[in-house]
């Protein structure tokens, strides 16, 4: 047996179909709403959808691996990266330029990109690139790492934030 529902739009018909497939049938067999007539099959008890997860699991805090996966979604390249691109490459596998390729540096030790000749000061700095260290370094590279080779920084905090978020998204 089919329920007959009058609806004004396809959206209402879709909602009725969704409700019928979940086993939530309207109280009346036919709704008197101006518009088109749509037949909706009545849900059988064996057509019911079983839950796929325990609601407590869905609401639980994500683990570190899940958080990393979310953070690894690449952002579009910000306009503030133009200054950086004069010396650095950012795409995975691109060769180094005057400065090292910065793809994937977030969370890594400073001076650790294989094949690039870093200054002794940066190699021995002990820095790990995170929001705080990148912000300080980009603001004044030679202040944070005296003896480093990076000649220029970014004084605008909003542009630094954009650059850091982009680097973070690069995995």
Coordinates of C-alpha atoms in Angstrom, one line a residue:
X1 CA 0.0 0.0 0.0
X2 CA 1.3 3.5 -0.8
X3 CA 0.7 6.7 1.1
X4 CA -0.4 9.6 -1.1
X5 CA 1.1 13.0 -0.1
X6 CA 0.4 16.3 -1.8
X7 CA 3.4 18.5 -1.8
X8 CA 4.3 21.9 -3.1
X9 CA 7.8 21.1 -4.2
X10 CA 10.3 18.4 -4.7
X11 CA 12.0 19.3 -1.4
X12 CA 8.9 18.5 0.5
X13 CA 8.5 15.2 -1.4
X14 CA 12.1 14.3 -0.7
X15 CA 11.5 15.0 3.0
X16 CA 8.5 12.8 3.0
X17 CA 10.4 10.0 1.3
X18 CA 13.2 10.3 3.8
X19 CA 10.7 10.1 6.7
X20 CA 8.9 7.2 5.1
X21 CA 12.2 5.3 4.7
X22 CA 13.0 5.9 8.3
X23 CA 9.7 4.4 9.4
X24 CA 8.2 7.7 10.4
X25 CA 5.0 7.7 8.5
X26 CA 2.6 10.7 8.6
X27 CA -0.3 10.4 10.9
X28 CA -2.7 10.6 8.1
X29 CA -2.5 8.6 4.8
X30 CA -2.8 11.7 2.7
X31 CA -1.8 15.3 3.4
X32 CA -4.0 18.0 1.9
X33 CA -1.3 20.4 0.7
X34 CA -1.7 22.2 -2.6
X35 CA 0.6 21.0 -5.3
X36 CA 1.8 17.8 -6.9
X37 CA 0.8 14.3 -5.8
X38 CA 3.6 11.9 -4.9
X39 CA 3.3 8.3 -4.0
X40 CA 5.5 7.3 -1.0
X41 CA 5.8 3.6 -0.2
X42 CA 5.0 2.7 3.3
X43 CA 8.0 1.5 5.3
X44 CA 8.1 -2.2 6.4
X45 CA 9.7 -3.0 9.7
X46 CA 12.5 -4.9 7.9
X47 CA 13.3 -1.7 5.9
X48 CA 14.3 0.2 9.0
X49 CA 17.8 1.6 9.0
X50 CA 20.0 0.3 11.7
X51 CA 22.3 2.8 13.5
X52 CA 25.9 2.6 12.3
X53 CA 27.6 3.9 15.4
X54 CA 27.0 4.3 19.1
X55 CA 26.1 8.0 19.6
X56 CA 28.6 8.2 22.5
X57 CA 31.4 7.2 20.1
X58 CA 30.3 9.8 17.6
X59 CA 30.4 12.5 20.3
X60 CA 33.8 11.4 21.7
X61 CA 36.9 13.5 21.4
X62 CA 38.8 12.8 18.1
X63 CA 42.1 10.9 18.5
X64 CA 45.4 12.5 17.4
X65 CA 45.4 10.7 14.1
X66 CA 41.9 12.1 13.2
X67 CA 43.0 15.6 14.3
X68 CA 46.1 15.3 12.0
X69 CA 43.9 14.2 9.1
X70 CA 41.7 17.2 9.5
X71 CA 44.6 19.5 9.8
X72 CA 46.2 18.1 6.7
X73 CA 43.5 19.4 4.4
X74 CA 45.4 21.7 2.1
X75 CA 44.3 25.3 2.1
X76 CA 44.5 27.5 -1.0
X77 CA 47.7 29.4 -1.3
X78 CA 47.4 32.8 0.4
X79 CA 48.4 36.0 -1.4
X80 CA 50.8 36.7 1.5
X81 CA 52.9 33.7 0.3
X82 CA 54.1 35.7 -2.8
X83 CA 57.1 37.2 -0.9
X84 CA 58.1 33.7 0.4
X85 CA 57.9 32.2 -3.0
X86 CA 60.8 34.4 -4.3
X87 CA 63.1 32.1 -2.3
X88 CA 61.1 29.0 -1.3
X89 CA 59.1 26.2 -3.1
X90 CA 56.0 24.8 -1.4
X91 CA 54.8 21.9 -3.5
X92 CA 55.8 18.3 -2.5
X93 CA 58.8 17.2 -4.5
X94 CA 59.7 20.6 -5.9
X95 CA 63.4 21.4 -5.7
X96 CA 64.8 23.9 -3.2
X97 CA 65.5 27.4 -4.3
X98 CA 67.6 29.9 -2.4
X99 CA 65.8 28.6 0.6
X100 CA 64.5 25.0 1.3
X101 CA 61.2 23.6 0.1
X102 CA 58.8 24.2 2.9
X103 CA 56.2 21.6 2.1
X104 CA 55.5 19.6 5.2
X105 CA 57.7 21.5 7.6
X106 CA 55.0 22.2 10.2
X107 CA 55.7 20.1 13.2
X108 CA 59.3 19.2 12.1
X109 CA 62.6 20.2 13.5
X110 CA 64.1 23.4 12.0
X111 CA 66.9 22.6 9.5
X112 CA 65.8 19.1 8.8
X113 CA 64.8 19.1 5.1
X114 CA 67.2 16.6 3.5
X115 CA 69.6 18.0 0.9
X116 CA 69.5 21.6 1.9
X117 CA 72.5 23.4 3.2
X118 CA 71.2 25.2 6.3
X119 CA 73.2 27.7 8.4
X120 CA 74.9 26.2 11.5
X121 CA 72.8 28.6 13.6
X122 CA 69.4 27.2 12.3
X123 CA 70.6 23.5 12.5
X124 CA 71.6 23.9 16.1
X125 CA 68.6 26.1 17.1
X126 CA 66.6 23.2 18.4
X127 CA 63.4 24.8 17.1
X128 CA 60.4 22.8 16.1
X129 CA 58.1 24.6 13.6
X130 CA 54.7 25.2 15.3
X131 CA 52.5 28.3 15.4
X132 CA 54.6 30.1 18.1
X133 CA 58.0 29.4 16.6
X134 CA 56.9 30.1 13.0
X135 CA 55.3 33.4 14.1
X136 CA 58.4 34.5 15.9
X137 CA 60.7 33.4 13.1
X138 CA 58.7 35.0 10.4
X139 CA 58.4 38.3 12.3
X140 CA 62.2 38.6 12.8
X141 CA 64.2 35.6 11.5
X142 CA 67.7 36.8 12.6
X143 CA 66.3 37.9 16.0
X144 CA 65.1 34.4 16.8
X145 CA 68.0 32.7 15.1
X146 CA 71.1 35.0 15.2
X147 CA 73.5 33.9 12.5
X148 CA 70.7 32.5 10.4
X149 CA 70.6 33.2 6.6
X150 CA 67.0 34.2 6.1
X151 CA 67.2 37.9 5.3
X152 CA 63.6 39.0 5.5
X153 CA 60.5 38.4 7.5
X154 CA 56.9 39.4 7.6
X155 CA 55.9 42.2 10.0
X156 CA 52.2 42.0 9.4
X157 CA 50.7 39.5 12.0
X158 CA 47.6 38.7 9.8
X159 CA 49.9 37.8 6.9
X160 CA 52.1 35.7 9.2
X161 CA 49.0 33.9 10.4
X162 CA 47.9 33.1 6.8
X163 CA 51.3 31.8 6.0
X164 CA 51.4 29.6 9.1
X165 CA 47.9 28.2 8.5
X166 CA 49.0 27.4 4.9
X167 CA 52.2 25.6 6.0
X168 CA 50.1 23.7 8.6
X169 CA 47.7 22.6 5.9
X170 CA 50.6 21.2 3.8
X171 CA 50.9 18.1 5.9

